[in-house]
Coordinates of C-alpha atoms in Angstrom, one line a residue:
Chain A
X106 CA 84.3 94.8 99.4
X107 CA 84.2 91.7 101.5
X108 CA 85.1 93.1 104.9
X109 CA 82.4 95.0 106.8
X110 CA 83.6 98.4 107.5
X111 CA 82.0 101.2 109.3
X112 CA 82.2 103.1 106.1
X113 CA 79.8 100.7 104.4
X114 CA 77.5 100.6 107.4
X115 CA 77.3 104.3 107.4
X116 CA 76.5 104.1 103.8
X117 CA 73.8 101.6 104.6
X118 CA 72.0 104.0 106.9
X119 CA 72.1 106.7 104.3
X120 CA 70.9 104.8 101.4
X121 CA 69.7 101.3 102.2
X122 CA 68.5 100.5 98.7
X123 CA 71.9 100.5 97.0
X124 CA 73.9 98.8 99.7
X125 CA 75.4 95.4 98.7
X126 CA 74.4 92.6 101.0
X127 CA 76.8 92.2 103.9
X128 CA 79.0 89.2 103.6
X129 CA 81.2 87.6 106.2
X130 CA 84.9 88.0 105.5
X131 CA 86.4 84.9 104.0
X132 CA 89.1 85.2 106.6
X133 CA 87.0 84.3 109.5
X134 CA 84.5 81.8 108.1
X135 CA 84.4 79.8 111.3
X136 CA 83.5 82.9 113.4
X137 CA 85.8 84.7 115.8
X138 CA 85.7 82.2 118.7
X139 CA 86.4 79.2 116.5
X140 CA 89.4 81.0 114.9
X141 CA 90.8 82.0 118.2
X142 CA 90.3 78.6 119.6
X143 CA 92.0 77.0 116.6
X144 CA 95.0 79.3 116.8
X145 CA 95.4 78.8 120.6
X146 CA 95.2 75.0 120.1
X147 CA 97.8 75.1 117.4
X148 CA 100.0 77.4 119.5
X149 CA 99.8 75.1 122.5
X150 CA 100.2 71.8 120.7
X151 CA 103.0 72.5 118.2
X152 CA 106.0 73.6 120.1
X153 CA 108.4 73.1 117.3
X154 CA 111.2 75.6 116.7
X155 CA 109.6 77.0 113.5
X156 CA 106.2 77.6 115.0
X157 CA 107.7 79.0 118.2
X158 CA 109.7 81.5 116.1
X159 CA 106.6 82.2 114.0
X160 CA 104.6 83.2 117.2
X161 CA 107.4 85.4 118.4
X162 CA 107.7 87.1 115.0
X163 CA 104.0 87.6 114.7
X164 CA 103.8 89.2 118.2
X165 CA 107.0 91.2 117.5
X166 CA 105.7 92.7 114.3
X167 CA 102.3 93.6 115.9
X168 CA 104.0 95.0 119.0
X169 CA 106.3 97.1 116.8
X170 CA 103.5 98.3 114.7
X171 CA 100.8 99.1 117.3
X172 CA 102.4 102.3 118.8
X173 CA 102.7 103.7 115.3
X174 CA 99.2 102.6 114.4
X175 CA 97.9 104.3 117.6
X176 CA 99.9 107.5 116.6
X177 CA 98.4 107.3 113.1
X178 CA 94.8 106.7 114.3
X179 CA 95.1 109.4 116.9
X180 CA 96.2 111.9 114.3
X181 CA 93.6 110.8 111.8
X182 CA 90.8 110.8 114.5
X183 CA 91.9 114.3 115.5
X184 CA 91.8 115.4 111.9
X185 CA 88.3 113.9 111.6
X186 CA 87.0 115.3 114.8
X187 CA 88.7 118.7 115.2
X188 CA 90.2 120.0 111.9
X189 CA 87.6 121.5 109.5
X190 CA 87.9 120.5 105.9
X191 CA 88.5 124.1 104.7
X192 CA 92.0 124.0 106.4
X193 CA 93.2 121.6 103.8
X194 CA 91.6 123.2 100.8
X195 CA 93.3 126.4 101.8
X196 CA 96.8 124.9 102.4
X197 CA 97.0 122.6 99.4
X198 CA 97.0 123.9 95.8
X199 CA 93.6 123.5 94.1
X200 CA 95.1 121.7 91.1
X201 CA 95.7 118.0 92.2
X202 CA 98.8 117.9 90.0
X203 CA 100.4 120.7 92.0
X204 CA 99.0 119.3 95.3
X205 CA 100.8 116.0 94.8
X206 CA 104.4 117.3 95.3
X207 CA 103.4 119.5 98.2
X208 CA 101.8 116.5 99.9
X209 CA 104.8 114.3 99.1
X210 CA 107.1 116.7 100.8
X211 CA 104.6 117.1 103.7
X212 CA 105.1 113.4 104.3
X213 CA 108.4 114.3 105.9
X214 CA 106.7 115.6 109.0
X215 CA 105.0 112.4 110.2
X216 CA 107.7 110.5 112.0
X217 CA 106.9 106.9 112.1
X218 CA 106.7 103.8 110.1
X219 CA 104.1 102.9 107.4
X220 CA 101.5 101.8 109.9
X221 CA 100.9 105.4 110.9
X222 CA 100.4 106.8 107.4
X223 CA 97.5 104.6 106.1
X224 CA 94.9 105.9 108.6
X225 CA 96.1 109.5 108.2
X226 CA 95.8 109.3 104.4
X227 CA 92.3 107.9 104.8
X228 CA 91.2 110.7 107.0
X229 CA 92.8 113.3 104.7
X230 CA 90.6 111.9 101.9
X231 CA 87.6 112.1 104.1
X232 CA 88.4 115.7 104.7
X233 CA 88.3 116.5 101.0
X234 CA 92.0 116.3 100.1
X235 CA 92.5 115.1 96.6
X236 CA 93.1 111.3 96.6
X237 CA 96.2 111.7 94.5
X238 CA 97.7 114.1 97.1
X239 CA 96.7 111.9 100.0
X240 CA 98.3 108.9 98.2
X241 CA 101.5 110.7 97.6
X242 CA 101.6 111.5 101.3
X243 CA 100.8 107.9 102.1
X244 CA 103.9 106.8 100.2
X245 CA 106.3 109.4 101.2
X246 CA 105.6 109.7 104.9
X247 CA 107.2 106.4 106.0
X248 CA 110.1 106.8 103.5
X249 CA 111.4 110.3 103.9
X250 CA 110.8 111.3 107.5
X251 CA 113.9 112.5 109.5
X252 CA 113.9 109.4 111.8
X253 CA 114.2 107.0 108.8
X254 CA 116.8 109.2 107.1
X255 CA 118.9 109.3 110.3
X256 CA 118.6 105.5 110.6
X257 CA 119.9 105.2 107.1
X258 CA 122.8 107.5 107.8
X259 CA 123.7 105.3 110.8
X260 CA 123.4 102.1 108.9
X261 CA 125.6 103.3 106.1
X262 CA 128.4 105.2 107.9
X263 CA 130.5 107.3 105.6
X264 CA 128.1 107.0 102.7
X265 CA 125.8 110.1 102.7
X266 CA 125.0 109.5 99.0
X267 CA 122.9 106.5 100.2
X268 CA 120.7 108.8 102.3
X269 CA 120.4 111.3 99.5
X270 CA 119.6 108.5 97.0
X271 CA 116.9 107.1 99.3
X272 CA 115.3 110.5 99.8
X273 CA 115.3 111.4 96.1
X274 CA 114.1 108.0 94.9
X275 CA 111.3 107.8 97.5
X276 CA 110.0 111.3 96.9
X277 CA 110.2 110.6 93.1
X278 CA 108.2 107.4 93.5
X279 CA 105.6 109.1 95.7
X280 CA 105.1 112.1 93.3
X281 CA 105.0 109.9 90.2
X282 CA 102.4 107.7 91.8
X283 CA 100.4 110.7 92.7
X284 CA 100.6 112.0 89.2
X285 CA 99.7 108.6 87.8
X286 CA 96.6 108.7 89.9
X287 CA 95.7 112.2 88.6
X288 CA 96.2 111.0 85.0
X289 CA 94.7 107.5 85.1
X290 CA 93.1 106.9 88.5
X291 CA 89.4 106.3 88.6
X292 CA 87.4 107.2 91.6
X293 CA 85.6 103.8 91.5
X294 CA 88.9 102.0 92.1
X295 CA 89.2 103.6 95.4
X296 CA 86.6 102.6 98.0
X297 CA 86.8 106.0 99.6
X298 CA 86.3 106.1 103.3
X299 CA 82.9 107.7 103.8
X300 CA 82.7 111.1 105.4
X301 CA 81.7 111.0 109.1
X302 CA 77.9 110.7 109.4
X303 CA 76.0 113.4 111.1
X304 CA 72.9 111.4 112.2
X305 CA 72.2 112.1 115.8
X306 CA 74.9 114.8 115.7
X307 CA 73.0 116.9 118.1
X308 CA 73.9 114.8 121.1
X309 CA 77.4 114.1 120.0
X310 CA 80.4 116.2 120.9
X311 CA 83.7 116.3 119.1
X312 CA 85.4 114.4 121.9
X313 CA 82.9 111.5 121.6
X314 CA 83.4 111.6 117.8
X315 CA 87.1 111.4 118.4
X316 CA 86.8 108.4 120.6
X317 CA 84.5 106.5 118.2
X318 CA 86.6 107.2 115.2
X319 CA 89.8 106.3 117.1
X320 CA 88.3 103.0 118.3
X321 CA 87.0 102.1 114.8
X322 CA 90.1 103.1 112.9
X323 CA 92.4 101.3 115.3
X324 CA 90.4 98.1 115.4
X325 CA 90.0 98.0 111.7
X326 CA 93.7 98.7 110.9
X327 CA 94.9 96.6 113.8
X328 CA 93.1 93.5 112.4
X329 CA 94.8 94.0 109.0
X330 CA 98.1 94.6 110.8
X331 CA 97.7 91.1 112.3
X332 CA 97.0 89.7 108.8
X333 CA 100.2 91.3 107.4
X334 CA 102.3 90.3 110.4
X335 CA 101.2 86.7 110.0
X336 CA 102.1 86.7 106.3
X337 CA 105.5 88.3 107.0
X338 CA 106.2 85.9 109.9
X339 CA 105.3 82.9 107.7
X340 CA 107.7 84.1 105.0
X341 CA 110.4 84.8 107.5
X342 CA 110.1 81.2 108.9
X343 CA 109.7 79.4 105.6
X344 CA 112.2 81.1 103.3
X345 CA 115.8 80.3 104.2
X346 CA 118.1 83.2 104.0
X347 CA 120.6 81.2 101.9
X348 CA 118.3 81.6 98.9
X349 CA 119.6 85.2 98.7
X350 CA 123.1 83.9 98.1
X351 CA 122.0 82.4 94.8
X352 CA 121.5 85.9 93.4
X353 CA 124.8 87.4 94.7
X354 CA 126.6 87.0 91.4
X355 CA 124.0 88.6 89.1
X356 CA 123.9 92.3 89.6
X357 CA 120.7 92.8 87.5
X358 CA 118.7 90.1 89.1
X359 CA 119.7 91.3 92.5
X360 CA 117.6 94.4 92.2
X361 CA 114.2 92.8 91.7
X362 CA 115.1 90.1 94.2
X363 CA 115.8 92.5 97.0
X364 CA 112.7 94.6 96.0
X365 CA 110.7 91.4 96.3
X366 CA 112.4 90.6 99.6
X367 CA 111.4 94.0 101.0
X368 CA 107.7 93.2 100.1
X369 CA 107.7 89.8 101.9
X370 CA 109.8 90.7 104.9
X371 CA 107.8 93.8 105.9
X372 CA 110.5 95.2 108.0
X373 CA 109.5 98.6 109.4
X374 CA 111.0 101.6 107.6
X375 CA 113.1 102.6 110.6
X376 CA 114.9 99.3 110.5
X377 CA 115.2 98.4 106.9
X378 CA 118.4 100.4 106.4
X379 CA 120.1 98.1 108.9
X380 CA 118.8 95.0 107.1
X381 CA 119.9 96.5 103.7
X382 CA 123.4 97.2 105.2
X383 CA 123.7 93.6 106.2
X384 CA 122.9 92.3 102.6
X385 CA 126.5 92.8 101.7
X386 CA 126.5 90.5 98.6
X387 CA 124.3 92.9 96.6
X388 CA 125.0 96.0 94.6
X389 CA 124.3 99.4 96.2
X390 CA 121.4 99.9 93.7
X391 CA 119.8 96.7 94.8
X392 CA 120.0 97.7 98.4
X393 CA 118.6 101.1 97.5
X394 CA 115.6 99.3 95.8
X395 CA 115.1 97.4 99.1
X396 CA 114.9 100.6 101.0
X397 CA 112.7 102.4 98.5
X398 CA 110.2 99.6 98.0
X399 CA 110.0 98.4 101.6
X400 CA 108.2 101.4 103.2
X401 CA 105.9 101.7 100.2
X402 CA 104.9 98.1 99.4
X403 CA 105.0 95.3 101.8
X404 CA 102.7 92.6 103.1
X405 CA 101.7 94.5 106.2
X406 CA 101.0 97.7 104.2
X407 CA 99.0 95.8 101.5
X408 CA 96.9 94.4 104.2
X409 CA 96.4 97.8 105.8
X410 CA 95.6 99.4 102.5
X411 CA 93.1 96.8 101.5
X412 CA 91.4 97.4 104.8
X413 CA 91.3 101.1 104.4
X414 CA 90.7 101.5 100.7
X415 CA 89.5 98.1 99.4
X416 CA 91.2 95.1 98.0
X417 CA 91.0 96.0 94.4
X418 CA 92.7 99.3 95.2
X419 CA 95.4 97.7 97.2
X420 CA 96.2 95.2 94.4
X421 CA 96.4 97.9 91.7
X422 CA 98.1 100.5 93.8
X423 CA 100.7 98.2 95.3
X424 CA 101.8 96.6 92.0
X425 CA 102.0 100.0 90.3
X426 CA 104.0 101.4 93.2
X427 CA 106.3 98.4 93.1
X428 CA 107.2 99.0 89.5
X429 CA 107.6 102.8 89.8
X430 CA 109.8 102.4 92.9
X431 CA 111.9 99.8 91.1
X432 CA 112.4 102.1 88.2
X433 CA 113.1 105.1 90.4
X434 CA 115.7 103.1 92.4
X435 CA 117.5 102.0 89.2
X436 CA 117.5 105.5 87.8
X437 CA 118.6 107.3 91.0
X438 CA 120.9 104.5 91.9
X439 CA 122.5 104.7 88.5
X440 CA 123.1 108.5 88.9
X441 CA 124.1 108.7 92.5
X442 CA 125.6 105.4 93.6
Chain B
X271 CA 71.1 91.4 126.0
X272 CA 72.9 90.1 123.0
X273 CA 72.9 93.6 121.5
X274 CA 74.4 95.0 124.7
X275 CA 77.3 92.5 124.5
X276 CA 77.8 93.2 120.8
X277 CA 78.0 96.9 121.5
X278 CA 80.4 96.3 124.3
X279 CA 82.7 93.9 122.4
X280 CA 84.8 96.4 120.4
X281 CA 85.5 98.4 123.6
X282 CA 86.4 95.2 125.4
X283 CA 88.7 94.2 122.5
X284 CA 90.5 97.5 122.4
X285 CA 90.9 97.5 126.1
X286 CA 92.3 93.9 125.9
X287 CA 95.0 95.1 123.4
X288 CA 95.8 98.0 125.7
X289 CA 96.2 95.6 128.7
X290 CA 98.4 93.3 126.7
X291 CA 100.7 96.2 125.7
X292 CA 100.9 97.4 129.3
X293 CA 101.5 93.9 130.6
X294 CA 104.7 93.6 128.6
X295 CA 106.0 97.1 129.0
X296 CA 105.0 98.6 132.3
X297 CA 107.3 97.3 135.1
X298 CA 108.2 94.4 132.9
X299 CA 111.0 93.7 130.4
X300 CA 109.0 91.2 128.3
X301 CA 108.8 93.6 125.4
X302 CA 112.5 93.4 125.0
X303 CA 112.0 89.9 123.6
X304 CA 110.2 91.4 120.6
X305 CA 111.3 95.0 120.0
X306 CA 114.1 97.4 120.9
X307 CA 114.5 99.2 124.2
X308 CA 113.5 102.6 122.8
X309 CA 109.9 101.5 122.2
X310 CA 109.1 101.1 126.0
X311 CA 107.5 104.6 126.4
X312 CA 105.6 104.5 123.1
X313 CA 104.3 101.1 124.1
X314 CA 103.2 102.3 127.5
X315 CA 101.6 105.4 126.0
X316 CA 99.7 103.5 123.4
X317 CA 98.6 100.9 125.9
X318 CA 97.2 103.7 128.1
X319 CA 95.4 105.3 125.1
X320 CA 93.9 102.0 124.0
X321 CA 92.8 101.1 127.5
X322 CA 91.4 104.6 128.0
X323 CA 89.4 104.4 124.8
X324 CA 88.1 101.0 125.7
X325 CA 87.0 102.1 129.2
X326 CA 85.4 105.3 127.9
X327 CA 83.5 103.2 125.3
X328 CA 82.3 100.8 128.0
X329 CA 81.2 103.6 130.3
X330 CA 79.5 105.4 127.4
X331 CA 77.7 102.3 126.3
X332 CA 76.5 101.2 129.7
X333 CA 75.3 104.7 130.8
X334 CA 73.6 105.1 127.4
X335 CA 71.7 101.9 128.1
X336 CA 70.6 103.1 131.5
X337 CA 69.4 106.4 130.2
X338 CA 67.0 104.7 127.8
X339 CA 63.4 104.7 129.0
X340 CA 61.7 101.4 129.8
X341 CA 58.4 102.4 128.3
X342 CA 57.6 105.2 126.0
X343 CA 54.4 107.0 125.2
X344 CA 53.5 106.8 121.5
X345 CA 50.6 106.5 119.0
X346 CA 49.6 103.4 117.1
X347 CA 48.4 103.3 113.5
X348 CA 44.9 104.6 114.3
X349 CA 46.3 107.5 116.3
X350 CA 45.3 106.1 119.7
X351 CA 47.7 106.8 122.6
X352 CA 49.5 103.7 123.7
X353 CA 52.6 102.8 125.8
X354 CA 55.2 101.1 123.7
X355 CA 58.4 99.3 124.6
X356 CA 61.3 101.2 123.1
X357 CA 62.8 97.9 122.0
X358 CA 59.9 97.3 119.7
X359 CA 59.2 100.9 118.7
X360 CA 62.7 102.0 117.9
X361 CA 63.9 98.7 116.5
X362 CA 64.7 100.3 113.2
X363 CA 66.0 103.5 114.7
X364 CA 68.5 101.6 116.9
X365 CA 69.6 99.2 114.3
X366 CA 72.2 101.3 112.8
X367 CA 73.2 102.5 116.2
X368 CA 74.2 99.0 117.1
X369 CA 75.9 98.4 113.8
X370 CA 77.7 101.6 114.4
X371 CA 79.4 100.4 117.5
X372 CA 79.8 96.9 116.2
X373 CA 83.4 96.9 115.1
X374 CA 84.8 95.5 111.9
X375 CA 85.1 91.7 112.0
X376 CA 88.7 91.6 110.9
X377 CA 89.5 93.3 114.2
X378 CA 88.9 90.0 116.0
X379 CA 92.3 88.9 114.7
X380 CA 93.8 91.3 117.3
X381 CA 92.8 88.8 120.0
X382 CA 95.5 86.4 118.6
X383 CA 98.5 88.6 119.6
X384 CA 96.8 89.9 122.7
X385 CA 96.0 86.4 124.0
X386 CA 99.5 85.2 123.0
X387 CA 101.1 88.1 125.0
X388 CA 98.8 87.7 128.0
X389 CA 98.7 83.9 128.3
X390 CA 101.7 82.4 126.4
X391 CA 104.3 85.1 126.2
X392 CA 106.3 83.8 123.2
X393 CA 110.0 83.5 124.1
X394 CA 112.8 85.5 122.4
X395 CA 114.0 84.1 119.1
X396 CA 116.6 81.5 119.6
X397 CA 118.4 78.6 118.0
X398 CA 115.9 78.0 115.2
X399 CA 116.5 81.5 113.8
X400 CA 120.2 81.4 114.6
X401 CA 120.7 78.0 112.9
X402 CA 119.2 78.9 109.6
X403 CA 121.7 78.7 106.8
X404 CA 122.6 82.1 105.4
X405 CA 125.4 84.6 105.4
X406 CA 126.5 85.8 108.7
X407 CA 126.4 89.5 109.3
X408 CA 129.8 90.8 108.2
X409 CA 131.5 93.1 110.6
X410 CA 132.3 96.6 109.6
X411 CA 136.0 97.3 109.7
X412 CA 136.3 99.1 112.9
X413 CA 139.4 100.1 114.7
X414 CA 139.3 98.7 118.2
X415 CA 141.2 100.3 121.0
X416 CA 144.2 98.4 122.3
X417 CA 143.2 96.0 125.0
X418 CA 144.7 96.4 128.4
X419 CA 147.8 94.2 128.7
X420 CA 147.1 90.7 130.0
X421 CA 149.8 88.3 131.0
X422 CA 149.1 84.8 129.6
X423 CA 149.1 83.4 133.1
X424 CA 146.5 85.9 134.5
X425 CA 143.3 84.1 135.1
X426 CA 140.9 87.1 134.8
X427 CA 139.5 86.9 131.3
X428 CA 138.5 90.0 129.3
X429 CA 134.7 90.3 128.9
X430 CA 133.7 90.9 125.3
X431 CA 130.6 91.3 123.2
X432 CA 130.3 88.9 120.3
X433 CA 130.4 91.9 117.9
X434 CA 133.8 92.9 119.3
X435 CA 135.1 89.3 119.4
X436 CA 134.1 88.7 115.8
X437 CA 135.5 92.1 114.8
X438 CA 138.8 91.5 116.5
X439 CA 139.1 88.1 115.0
X440 CA 139.6 89.9 111.6
X441 CA 141.9 92.4 113.2
X442 CA 145.3 92.5 111.4
X443 CA 146.9 93.4 114.7
X444 CA 145.8 90.0 116.1
X445 CA 144.8 91.6 119.3
X446 CA 143.0 88.5 120.4
X447 CA 146.0 86.3 120.3
X448 CA 146.8 84.5 123.5
X449 CA 144.1 86.3 125.4
X450 CA 141.5 84.8 127.6
X451 CA 138.0 86.2 126.8
X452 CA 134.6 85.8 128.3
X453 CA 131.6 85.7 126.0
X454 CA 127.8 85.3 126.6
X455 CA 125.3 83.9 124.2
X456 CA 122.9 81.1 123.6
X457 CA 123.7 77.6 122.3
X458 CA 122.8 76.2 118.9
X459 CA 123.8 72.9 117.5
X460 CA 127.1 72.8 115.6
X461 CA 128.4 71.0 112.5
X462 CA 130.4 68.3 114.2
X463 CA 131.0 66.5 117.5
X464 CA 132.4 68.7 120.3
X465 CA 131.5 71.7 118.2
X466 CA 128.6 74.0 118.7
X467 CA 127.7 77.6 118.2
X468 CA 127.5 80.5 120.6
X469 CA 125.0 82.9 119.2
X470 CA 123.6 86.3 119.6
X471 CA 120.7 87.8 117.6
X472 CA 120.8 91.6 117.2
X473 CA 117.8 93.6 116.4
X474 CA 117.6 97.1 115.1
X475 CA 113.8 97.6 115.3
X476 CA 111.8 94.4 116.0
X477 CA 112.6 90.7 116.0
X478 CA 111.7 90.4 112.3
X479 CA 114.9 92.1 111.4
X480 CA 117.1 89.9 113.7
X481 CA 120.6 89.4 112.4
X482 CA 122.9 86.6 113.7
X483 CA 126.3 86.8 115.3
X484 CA 128.0 83.5 116.1
X485 CA 131.2 81.9 117.3
X486 CA 132.1 78.3 116.7
X487 CA 132.8 76.7 120.1
X488 CA 135.2 73.8 120.7
X489 CA 134.5 72.3 124.1
X490 CA 135.1 68.9 125.5
X491 CA 132.0 67.0 126.6
X492 CA 128.5 67.1 125.4
X493 CA 127.1 70.4 124.1
X494 CA 124.6 72.2 126.3
X495 CA 121.0 72.0 125.2
X496 CA 120.0 74.4 122.4
X497 CA 118.8 77.8 123.5
X498 CA 120.6 77.6 126.8
X499 CA 122.4 80.8 127.7
X500 CA 126.0 80.2 128.6
X501 CA 128.9 82.2 129.8
X502 CA 132.1 81.0 128.2
X503 CA 135.8 81.6 129.0
X504 CA 138.3 80.6 126.4
X505 CA 140.9 81.5 123.8
X506 CA 140.5 82.5 120.2
X507 CA 141.7 79.8 117.9
X508 CA 142.8 81.3 114.6
X509 CA 141.9 79.4 111.5
X510 CA 144.2 80.4 108.7
X511 CA 142.8 81.2 105.2
X512 CA 139.2 81.1 106.5
X513 CA 136.7 83.2 104.4
X514 CA 135.8 86.6 105.9
X515 CA 132.3 85.6 106.9
X516 CA 133.2 82.4 108.7
X517 CA 132.4 82.3 112.4
X518 CA 135.6 82.6 114.4
X519 CA 136.5 79.7 116.7
X520 CA 136.8 79.7 120.4
X521 CA 138.5 77.0 122.5
X522 CA 136.7 76.8 125.7
X523 CA 138.3 76.3 129.1
X524 CA 135.3 77.1 131.3
X525 CA 131.6 77.2 130.8
X526 CA 128.7 78.2 133.0
X527 CA 124.9 78.2 132.4
X528 CA 123.5 81.7 133.0
X529 CA 119.9 83.1 132.8
X530 CA 118.8 84.8 129.7
X531 CA 119.9 88.5 129.9
X532 CA 117.3 91.2 130.4
X533 CA 117.7 92.5 126.8
X534 CA 118.4 89.3 124.8
X535 CA 118.9 91.2 121.5
X536 CA 121.5 93.6 122.8
X537 CA 125.0 92.3 122.3
X538 CA 126.6 93.3 125.6
X539 CA 129.7 91.8 127.1
X540 CA 129.1 89.6 130.1
X541 CA 129.0 91.2 133.5
X542 CA 129.1 89.8 136.9
X543 CA 126.3 91.9 138.4

């Protein structure tokens, strides 16, 4: 609840009495110009190899993520501006427990990495889709789309069972997480994005609404993308790859280690199969865990989720997803690999 | 005035990000230092979308400002007709309007990559990443086509990518034996004197997933500075009983400094063009 979102501001105009006081985000205590000045000063002064690599990695992750973020925010802004809510209530089953698997499979149609799915899931919730179904979509979209599965097939030539295992384990995780939300989720954990306001709606056309919602969603998610990219770049520079060799010999420890690596590396879901293929010292199940966890829980995604749905939600949801994905990988890996 | 600037700021910010993306992708190959080639058109498209949204927001904001009346006819508490300044009369009504357009603060972090791209242009990953201790990417067992016959005395070396050179060094057919090859890569410090590494980083999506390919170079004289791109001619030096993921060794006969290739993360054989 620390960051100031448009959602809470809209809320403020609707019911000023119950609005919590606005606080500045802890991230930018010095104010934007000071933060920018500090970063630029650091960048210019410290031209050591590690910091140079850090800058390149930060920029690379952002540049890689932005086109998908734009795709995601365009889709979500289009949903918010042009698609009436009744479309979704008609398409999806009324019962959330049934809507979850449908939404999980529907995730296959959004080609792109995880950056695209967070804003889309947010706007689905705004449009009255059950949160459990939107969350299943959020998890499955980056993991099971055709682009990612094709990349996995290329990265593991001659091993189609790896593609199948990834598809099954990812879908399973997404659906189980959706059902867990149906069973145990509480609405107050989720700081739901507020429905679009209609004050002054008379003078506002859908196109203008589209532009506003695109601008807001992109800026908000983009800021969190930078947070996640900075964290991932820091880990990339600080953690030497040789640490991984320590775990080569223990097949059981390898699984959680690679799952944890997927979280901190934040490699996009279209590329993680190639990284997994290069981790030759690990068991196939450990590499499967890397590919199942990566698109669902990573630093970039946690940052984006805490921006979209609140920090408390991101912490609960990401840790639960991590455990479910780990178990799903072990089970499916044990059967198929 | 301040409220005008605050209202304009998110549009300016989103336009800045759009400009930064266009600057590295439109008529420029700078983006290849960060991501793979296939992302060029998505980058151009998203740059145009962001710039368009930013400009539309600026235009909208500025024209909305001009449409506002300077004075407005209203009534005071006693019901007398008075002229009011809209700024005073509609302070409350406008408050949320401004907040509405005042974007989320975390968004300001986007200026960091945008300014880095526009003003500093971080270089491609180099010897720092390549020199980190860790397992080398192991080559898949690929069957390579037979190389065109080359007499030992012929001076025209065979250009080869590092992937192919490392792959062939494990070739049971020993197709590299007694063959002059040409390799291109960048320099990283080596383990001993007269030894350094020729490296390539290959990327499948963005620089964060860079994997290293390297060849141990034996050359007389001082090693070139780290991160220099060089074009080497030399002969494979087999090391018996070396583990499978050891970098193969090249004894260099000729070396030239070359500019960084257009796509630094694509492991292509050297070409003369």
